[in-house]
Structure formats: C-alpha cells, structure tokens
PDB file of C-alpha atoms in Angstrom:
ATOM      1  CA  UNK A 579      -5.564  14.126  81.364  1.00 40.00           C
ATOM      2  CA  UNK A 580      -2.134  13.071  81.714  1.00 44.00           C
ATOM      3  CA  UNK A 581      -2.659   9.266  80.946  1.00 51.00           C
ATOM      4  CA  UNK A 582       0.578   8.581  80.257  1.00 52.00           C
ATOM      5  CA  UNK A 583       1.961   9.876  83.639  1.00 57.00           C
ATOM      6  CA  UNK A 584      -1.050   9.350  86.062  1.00 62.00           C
ATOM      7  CA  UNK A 585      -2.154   5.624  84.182  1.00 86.00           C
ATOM      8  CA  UNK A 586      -0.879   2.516  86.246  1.00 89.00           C
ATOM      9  CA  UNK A 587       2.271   2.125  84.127  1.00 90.00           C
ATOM     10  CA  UNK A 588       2.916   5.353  84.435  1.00 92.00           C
ATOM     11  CA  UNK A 589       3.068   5.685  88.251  1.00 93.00           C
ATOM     12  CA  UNK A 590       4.870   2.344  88.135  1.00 94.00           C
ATOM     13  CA  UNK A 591       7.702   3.736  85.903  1.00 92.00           C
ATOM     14  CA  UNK A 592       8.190   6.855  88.829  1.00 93.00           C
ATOM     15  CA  UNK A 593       7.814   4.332  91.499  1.00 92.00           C
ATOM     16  CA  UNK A 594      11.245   2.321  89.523  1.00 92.00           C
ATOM     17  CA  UNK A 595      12.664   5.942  89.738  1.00 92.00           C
ATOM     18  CA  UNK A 596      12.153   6.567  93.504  1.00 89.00           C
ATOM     19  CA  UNK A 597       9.319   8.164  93.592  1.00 91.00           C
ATOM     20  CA  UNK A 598       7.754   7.343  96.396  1.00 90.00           C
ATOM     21  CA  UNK A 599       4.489   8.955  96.220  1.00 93.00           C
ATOM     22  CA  UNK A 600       3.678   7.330  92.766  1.00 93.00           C
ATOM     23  CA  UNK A 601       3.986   3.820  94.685  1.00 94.00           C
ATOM     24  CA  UNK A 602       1.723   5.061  97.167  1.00 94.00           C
ATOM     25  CA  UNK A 603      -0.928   5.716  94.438  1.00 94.00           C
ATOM     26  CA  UNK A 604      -0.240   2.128  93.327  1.00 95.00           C
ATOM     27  CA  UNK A 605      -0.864   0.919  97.128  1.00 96.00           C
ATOM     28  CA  UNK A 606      -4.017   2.987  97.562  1.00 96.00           C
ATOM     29  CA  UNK A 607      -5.242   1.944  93.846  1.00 95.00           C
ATOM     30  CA  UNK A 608      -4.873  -2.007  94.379  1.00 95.00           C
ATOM     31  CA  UNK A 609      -4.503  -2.149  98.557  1.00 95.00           C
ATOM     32  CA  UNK A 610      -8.592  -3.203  98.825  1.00 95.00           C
ATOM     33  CA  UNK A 611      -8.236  -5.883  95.991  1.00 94.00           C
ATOM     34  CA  UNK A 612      -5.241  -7.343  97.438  1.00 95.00           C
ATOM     35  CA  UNK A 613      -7.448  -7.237 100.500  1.00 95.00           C
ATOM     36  CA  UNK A 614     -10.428  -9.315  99.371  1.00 92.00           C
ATOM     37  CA  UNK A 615      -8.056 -11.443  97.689  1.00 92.00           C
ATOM     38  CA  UNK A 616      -6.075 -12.356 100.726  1.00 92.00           C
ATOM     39  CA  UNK A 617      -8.862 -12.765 102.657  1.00 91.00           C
ATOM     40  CA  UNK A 618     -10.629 -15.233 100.452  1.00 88.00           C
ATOM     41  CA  UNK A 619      -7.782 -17.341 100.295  1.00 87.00           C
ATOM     42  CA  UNK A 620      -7.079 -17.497 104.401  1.00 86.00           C
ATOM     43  CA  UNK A 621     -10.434 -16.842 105.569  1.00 82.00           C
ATOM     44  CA  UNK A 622      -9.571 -14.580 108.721  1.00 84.00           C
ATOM     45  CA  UNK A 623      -9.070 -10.455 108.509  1.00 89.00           C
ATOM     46  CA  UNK A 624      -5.676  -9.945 110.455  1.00 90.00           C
ATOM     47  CA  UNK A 625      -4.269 -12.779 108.406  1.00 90.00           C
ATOM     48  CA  UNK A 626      -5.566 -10.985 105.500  1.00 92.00           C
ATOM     49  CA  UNK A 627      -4.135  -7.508 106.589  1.00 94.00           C
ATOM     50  CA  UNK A 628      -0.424  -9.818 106.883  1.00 93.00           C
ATOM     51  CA  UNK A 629      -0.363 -11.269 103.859  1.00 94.00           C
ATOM     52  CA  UNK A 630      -1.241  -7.560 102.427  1.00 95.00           C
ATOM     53  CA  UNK A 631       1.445  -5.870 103.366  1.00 95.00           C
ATOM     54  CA  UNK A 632       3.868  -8.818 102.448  1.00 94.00           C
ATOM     55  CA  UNK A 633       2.583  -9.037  99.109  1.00 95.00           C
ATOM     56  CA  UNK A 634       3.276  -5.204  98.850  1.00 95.00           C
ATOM     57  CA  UNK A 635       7.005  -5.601 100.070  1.00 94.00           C
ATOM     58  CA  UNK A 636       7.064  -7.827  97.995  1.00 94.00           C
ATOM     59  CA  UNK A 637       5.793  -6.025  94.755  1.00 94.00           C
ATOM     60  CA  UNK A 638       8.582  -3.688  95.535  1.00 93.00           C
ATOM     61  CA  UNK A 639      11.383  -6.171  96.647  1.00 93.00           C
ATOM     62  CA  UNK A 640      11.113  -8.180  93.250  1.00 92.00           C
ATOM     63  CA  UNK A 641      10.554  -5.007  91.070  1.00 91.00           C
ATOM     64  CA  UNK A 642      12.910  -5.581  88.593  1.00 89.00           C
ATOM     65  CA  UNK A 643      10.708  -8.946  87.666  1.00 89.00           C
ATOM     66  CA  UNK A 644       7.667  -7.562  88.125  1.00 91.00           C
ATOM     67  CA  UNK A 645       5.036  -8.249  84.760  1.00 87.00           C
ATOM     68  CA  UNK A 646       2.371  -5.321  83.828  1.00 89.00           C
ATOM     69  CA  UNK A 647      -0.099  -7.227  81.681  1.00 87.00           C
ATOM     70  CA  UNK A 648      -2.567  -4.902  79.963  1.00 86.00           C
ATOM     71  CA  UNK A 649      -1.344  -2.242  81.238  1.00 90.00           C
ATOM     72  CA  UNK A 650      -1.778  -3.484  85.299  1.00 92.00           C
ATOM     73  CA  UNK A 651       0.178  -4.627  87.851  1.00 93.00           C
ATOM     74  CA  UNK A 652      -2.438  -5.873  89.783  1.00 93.00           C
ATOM     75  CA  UNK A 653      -2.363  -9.577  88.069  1.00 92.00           C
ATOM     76  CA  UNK A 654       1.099  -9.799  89.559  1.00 93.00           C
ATOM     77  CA  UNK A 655       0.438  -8.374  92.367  1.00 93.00           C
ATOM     78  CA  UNK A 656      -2.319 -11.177  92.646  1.00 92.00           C
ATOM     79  CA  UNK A 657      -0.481 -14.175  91.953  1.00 92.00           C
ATOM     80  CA  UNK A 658       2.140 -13.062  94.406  1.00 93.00           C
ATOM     81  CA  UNK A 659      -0.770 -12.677  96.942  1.00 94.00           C
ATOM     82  CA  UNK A 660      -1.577 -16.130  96.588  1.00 91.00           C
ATOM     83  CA  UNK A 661       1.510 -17.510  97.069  1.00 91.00           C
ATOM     84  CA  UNK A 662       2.180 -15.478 100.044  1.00 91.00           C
ATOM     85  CA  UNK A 663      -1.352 -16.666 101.483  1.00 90.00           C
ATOM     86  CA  UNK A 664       0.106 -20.336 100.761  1.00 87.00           C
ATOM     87  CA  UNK A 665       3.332 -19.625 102.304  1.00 87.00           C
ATOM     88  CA  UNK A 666       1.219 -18.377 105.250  1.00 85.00           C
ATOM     89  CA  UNK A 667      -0.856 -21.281 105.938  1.00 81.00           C
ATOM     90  CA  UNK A 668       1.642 -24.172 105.470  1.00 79.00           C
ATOM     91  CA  UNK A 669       3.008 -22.155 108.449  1.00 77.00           C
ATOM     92  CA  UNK A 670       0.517 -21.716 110.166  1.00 74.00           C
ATOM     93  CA  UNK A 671      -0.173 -25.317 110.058  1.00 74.00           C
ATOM     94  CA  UNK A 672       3.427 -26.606 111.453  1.00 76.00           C
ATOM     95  CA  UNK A 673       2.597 -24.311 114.348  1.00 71.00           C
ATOM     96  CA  UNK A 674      -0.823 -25.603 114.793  1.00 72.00           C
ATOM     97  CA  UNK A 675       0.776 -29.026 114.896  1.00 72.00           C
ATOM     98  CA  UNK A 676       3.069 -27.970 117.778  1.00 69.00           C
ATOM     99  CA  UNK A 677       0.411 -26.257 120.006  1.00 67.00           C
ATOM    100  CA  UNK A 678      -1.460 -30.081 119.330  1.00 72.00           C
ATOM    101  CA  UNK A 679       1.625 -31.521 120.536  1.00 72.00           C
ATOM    102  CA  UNK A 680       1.320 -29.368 123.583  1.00 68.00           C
ATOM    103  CA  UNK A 681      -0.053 -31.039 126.876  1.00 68.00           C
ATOM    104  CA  UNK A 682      -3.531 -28.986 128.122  1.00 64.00           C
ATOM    105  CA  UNK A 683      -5.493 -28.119 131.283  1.00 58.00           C
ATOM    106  CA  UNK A 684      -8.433 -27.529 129.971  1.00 51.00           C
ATOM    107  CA  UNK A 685     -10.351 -26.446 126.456  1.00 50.00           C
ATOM    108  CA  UNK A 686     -11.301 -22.756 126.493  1.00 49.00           C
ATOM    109  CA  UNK A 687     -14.897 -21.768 125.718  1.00 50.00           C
ATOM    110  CA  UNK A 688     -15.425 -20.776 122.294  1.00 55.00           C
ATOM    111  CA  UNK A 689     -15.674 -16.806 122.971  1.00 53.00           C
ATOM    112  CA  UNK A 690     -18.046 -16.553 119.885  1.00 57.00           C
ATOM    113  CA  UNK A 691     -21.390 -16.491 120.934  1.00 65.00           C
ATOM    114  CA  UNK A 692     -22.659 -15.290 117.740  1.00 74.00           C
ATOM    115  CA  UNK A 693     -24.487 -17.858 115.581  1.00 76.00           C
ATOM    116  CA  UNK A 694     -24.475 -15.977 112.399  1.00 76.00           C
ATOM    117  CA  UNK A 695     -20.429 -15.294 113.277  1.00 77.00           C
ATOM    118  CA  UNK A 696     -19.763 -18.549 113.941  1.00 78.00           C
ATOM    119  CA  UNK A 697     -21.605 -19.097 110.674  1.00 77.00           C
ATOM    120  CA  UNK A 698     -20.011 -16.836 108.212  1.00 78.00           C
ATOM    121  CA  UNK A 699     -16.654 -17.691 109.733  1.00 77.00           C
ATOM    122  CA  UNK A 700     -17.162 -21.793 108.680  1.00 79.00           C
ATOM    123  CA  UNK A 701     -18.369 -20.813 105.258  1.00 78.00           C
ATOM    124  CA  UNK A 702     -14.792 -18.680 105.258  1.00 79.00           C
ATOM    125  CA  UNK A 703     -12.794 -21.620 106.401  1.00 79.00           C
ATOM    126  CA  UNK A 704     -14.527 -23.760 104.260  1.00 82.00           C
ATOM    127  CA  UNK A 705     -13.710 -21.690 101.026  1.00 81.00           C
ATOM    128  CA  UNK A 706     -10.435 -21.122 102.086  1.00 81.00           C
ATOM    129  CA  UNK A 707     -10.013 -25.126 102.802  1.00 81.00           C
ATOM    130  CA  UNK A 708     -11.520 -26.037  98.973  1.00 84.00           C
ATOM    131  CA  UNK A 709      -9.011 -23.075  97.623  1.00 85.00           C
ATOM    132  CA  UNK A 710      -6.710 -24.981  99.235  1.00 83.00           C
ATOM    133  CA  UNK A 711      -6.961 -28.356  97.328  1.00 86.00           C
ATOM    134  CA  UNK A 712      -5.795 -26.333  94.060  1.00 87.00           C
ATOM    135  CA  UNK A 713      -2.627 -26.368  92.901  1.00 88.00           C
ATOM    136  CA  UNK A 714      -0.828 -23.614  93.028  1.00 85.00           C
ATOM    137  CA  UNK A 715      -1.464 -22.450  89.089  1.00 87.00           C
ATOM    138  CA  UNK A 716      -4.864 -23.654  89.362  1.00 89.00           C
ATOM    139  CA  UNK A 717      -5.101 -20.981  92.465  1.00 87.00           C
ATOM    140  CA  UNK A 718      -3.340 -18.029  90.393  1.00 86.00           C
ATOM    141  CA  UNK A 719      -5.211 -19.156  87.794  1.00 88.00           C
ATOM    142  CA  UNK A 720      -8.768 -18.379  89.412  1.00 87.00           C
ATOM    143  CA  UNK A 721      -7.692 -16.271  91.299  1.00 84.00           C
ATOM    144  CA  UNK A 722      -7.273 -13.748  88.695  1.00 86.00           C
ATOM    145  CA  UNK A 723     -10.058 -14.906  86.561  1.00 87.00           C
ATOM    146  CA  UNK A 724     -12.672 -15.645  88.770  1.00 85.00           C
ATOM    147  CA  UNK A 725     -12.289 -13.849  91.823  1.00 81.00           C
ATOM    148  CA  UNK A 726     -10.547 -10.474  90.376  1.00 80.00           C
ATOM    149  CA  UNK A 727     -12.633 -10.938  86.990  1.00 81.00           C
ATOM    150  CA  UNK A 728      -9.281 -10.541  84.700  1.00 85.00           C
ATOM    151  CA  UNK A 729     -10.007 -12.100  80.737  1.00 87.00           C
ATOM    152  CA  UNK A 730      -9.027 -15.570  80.814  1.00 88.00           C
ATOM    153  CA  UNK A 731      -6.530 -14.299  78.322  1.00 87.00           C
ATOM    154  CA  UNK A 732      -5.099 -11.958  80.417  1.00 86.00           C
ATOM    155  CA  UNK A 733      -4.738 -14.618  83.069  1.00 87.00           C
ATOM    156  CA  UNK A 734      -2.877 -16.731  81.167  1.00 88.00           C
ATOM    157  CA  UNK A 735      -0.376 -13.916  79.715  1.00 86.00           C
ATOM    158  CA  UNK A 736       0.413 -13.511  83.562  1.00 84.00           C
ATOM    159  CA  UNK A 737       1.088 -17.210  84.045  1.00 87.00           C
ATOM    160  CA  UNK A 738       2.915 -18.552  81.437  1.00 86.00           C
ATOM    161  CA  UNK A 739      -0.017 -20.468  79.688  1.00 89.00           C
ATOM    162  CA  UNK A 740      -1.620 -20.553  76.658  1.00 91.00           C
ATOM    163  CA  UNK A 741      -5.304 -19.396  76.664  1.00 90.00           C
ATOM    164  CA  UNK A 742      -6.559 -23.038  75.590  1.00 92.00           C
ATOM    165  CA  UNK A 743      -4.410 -24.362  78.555  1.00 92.00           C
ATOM    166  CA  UNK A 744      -5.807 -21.736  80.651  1.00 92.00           C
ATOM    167  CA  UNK A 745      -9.370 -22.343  79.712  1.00 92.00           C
ATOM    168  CA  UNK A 746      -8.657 -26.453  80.230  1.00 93.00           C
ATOM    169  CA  UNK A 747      -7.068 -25.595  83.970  1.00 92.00           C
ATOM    170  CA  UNK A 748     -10.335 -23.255  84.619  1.00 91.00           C
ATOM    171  CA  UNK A 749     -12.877 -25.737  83.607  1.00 92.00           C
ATOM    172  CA  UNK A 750     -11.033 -28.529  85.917  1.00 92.00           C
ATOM    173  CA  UNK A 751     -10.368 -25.847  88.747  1.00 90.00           C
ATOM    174  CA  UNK A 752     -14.158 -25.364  89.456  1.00 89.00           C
ATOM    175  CA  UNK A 753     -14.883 -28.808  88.770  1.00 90.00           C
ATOM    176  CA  UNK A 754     -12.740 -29.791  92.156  1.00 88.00           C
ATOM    177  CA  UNK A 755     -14.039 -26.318  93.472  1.00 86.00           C
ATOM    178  CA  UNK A 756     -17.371 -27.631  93.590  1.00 86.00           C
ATOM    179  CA  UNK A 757     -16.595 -31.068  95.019  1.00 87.00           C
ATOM    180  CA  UNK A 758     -14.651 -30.247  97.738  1.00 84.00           C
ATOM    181  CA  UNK A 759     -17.315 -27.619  98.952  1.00 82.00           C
ATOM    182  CA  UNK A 760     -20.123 -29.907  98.482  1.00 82.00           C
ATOM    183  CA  UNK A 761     -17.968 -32.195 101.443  1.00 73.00           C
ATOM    184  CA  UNK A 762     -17.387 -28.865 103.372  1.00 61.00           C
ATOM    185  CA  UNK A 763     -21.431 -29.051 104.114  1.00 56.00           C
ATOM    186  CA  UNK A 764     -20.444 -28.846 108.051  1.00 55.00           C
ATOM    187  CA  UNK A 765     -22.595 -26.476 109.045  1.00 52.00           C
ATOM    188  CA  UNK A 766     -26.238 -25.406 108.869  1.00 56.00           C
ATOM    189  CA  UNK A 767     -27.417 -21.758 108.136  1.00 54.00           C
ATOM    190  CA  UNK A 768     -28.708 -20.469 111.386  1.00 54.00           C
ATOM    191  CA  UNK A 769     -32.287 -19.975 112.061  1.00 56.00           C
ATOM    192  CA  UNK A 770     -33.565 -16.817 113.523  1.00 52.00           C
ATOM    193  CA  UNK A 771     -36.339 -16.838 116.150  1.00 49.00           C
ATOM    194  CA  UNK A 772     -39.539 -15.788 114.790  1.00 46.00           C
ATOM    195  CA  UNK A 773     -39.992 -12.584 115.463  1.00 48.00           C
ATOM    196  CA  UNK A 774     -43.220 -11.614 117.824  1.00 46.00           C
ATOM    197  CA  UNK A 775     -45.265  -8.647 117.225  1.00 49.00           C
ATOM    198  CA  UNK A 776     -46.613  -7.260 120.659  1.00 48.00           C
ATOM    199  CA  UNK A 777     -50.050  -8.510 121.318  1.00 49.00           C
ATOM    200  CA  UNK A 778     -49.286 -11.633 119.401  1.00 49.00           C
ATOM    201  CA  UNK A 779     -48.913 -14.658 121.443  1.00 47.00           C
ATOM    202  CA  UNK A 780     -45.471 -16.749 120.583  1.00 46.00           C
TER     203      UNK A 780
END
C-alpha cells in the first residue's frame, strides 16, 4: 500500500523536500545496519555509535550526490560508513602516537577481568586490523557484498566498477582477508573450568 510514497525512494524524495519525518524513517530503517557495519570496521561500540551518526550527517550533508542503487540508499550510505570509519582510525592513531610520546608513572591495570571479554574484544580488533589492510575500494567493495549481502552487481553499480572488475577485486579482497587473519592468531579461545556437579569430586 502506498509503495511509491512509503518505499525507500519514496521517503528519500520527501526527505529532499524537507520533510523531516520521512528522513527519520530512513534513519530508523538503515540506523542498525549502519551500526553493525561501523562496528565491524572499528571494533569498539562507542566508536561505532560516532561514526553512525557522522555517516548520517553525512547522508544528509552530501544529498544532492547521494546514489539510490536498486532502489536503496543504504549502499551509499555504506560506503560512506566506511570511509568515515577510516577517517576515524587514521585519527585515532596520530593521537595514540602522542599519548606514546607522553612520559608515564605507571601502566594501569587492565580493568577487564573478563576472559571471554578480553576474548571477543581481540577477535574485534583483529578483524578490524585485517579490514584495515584493504584498500579503500576493496573495503566498500566487501563491505557491501559480503558483510551487508548486496549482489556483487549491485556493489559495483555503487562503486564505479564493472561487475567482472568487481568480482576480480572480491576474489583478491578475501584472499588478503584470510592472510592477514591467519597472522592475527594472538590469542587463544578461553577455556572454561569444568564444571562440578555436587557430590562429584573435582
């Protein structure tokens, strides 16, 4: 019922007009996505929650060059993700550099006590550190293919590329994928102590 007016290019038409209501429909439609998207490629949730928001400013900011493929923004929306997520950690990164720099007292405790959080945190950074040895088209590129399940073809309508060229790029994307996270293998999975029933002896 009303597909024309309610469908994605629909709301994104009222949201050119003003409308601000239709842009929050686009927000809540896409704003978990964006999310998981963000957060795969920085591997920390308030980071994730940053680069959000900034990718939604930014949907709006540059909405005169924005690019609905098959009928979505959410491809665009993507790719701008990911190069606010880059953007983000080359930042991050100069001012991890200067608090190196800094002289030091002493080294805090690590406050995570948690070996299953300490855990699932390395296997973030280390997926976020092998996403980040892809260029940046490579990153769009699987980005929207792999991660957000778009057709390779729809990918590559979003990019610039030519399906072949975007099917090449894929295929040598996850072969670097898969290298650098078979050097990522820091950390162990943690074991659990067995548990023991009462009136068993440990």
């Amino acid at each position: 019922m009303g597909s024309k007016e309610t469908g994605e290019e629909g709301l994104w038409g009222q949201s050119l007009l003003g409308q601000g209501d239709a842009f929050g429909a686009l927000y809540d439609r896409h704003r978990d996505r964006v999310f998981r998207h963000a957060y795969r490629l920085c591997g920390n949730h308030h980071d994730a929650e940053d680069i959000m928001a900034a990718s939604f400013l930014e949907l709006w900011r540059r909405r005169k060059h924005v690019r609905v493929v098959e009928g979505s923004i959410l491809p665009w929306l993507l790719v701008t993700t990911t190069n606010m997520a880059r953007n983000r950690a080359r930042a991050a990164l100069r001012y991890q550099r200067l608090l190196n720099s800094l002289p030091r007292n002493h080294e805090a405790g690590d406050p995570t006590t948690d070996p299953y959080r300490r855990y699932q945190n390395q296997l973030d950074h280390d997926l976020a550190q092998a996403l980040g040895t892809l260029s940046v088209e490579d990153l769009q590129l699987v980005s929207l293919v792999v991660f957000e399940e778009h057709t390779t073809a729809a990918a590559a309508a979003v990019l610039n590329l030519t399906p072949a060229a975007a099917k090449s790029r894929m295929h040598r994307a996850r072969q670097r994928l898969r290298t650098a996270l078979a050097g990522n293998a820091s950390i162990s999975p943690p074991t659990a102590p067995t548990p023991v029933l009462e009136g068993e002896r440990p």
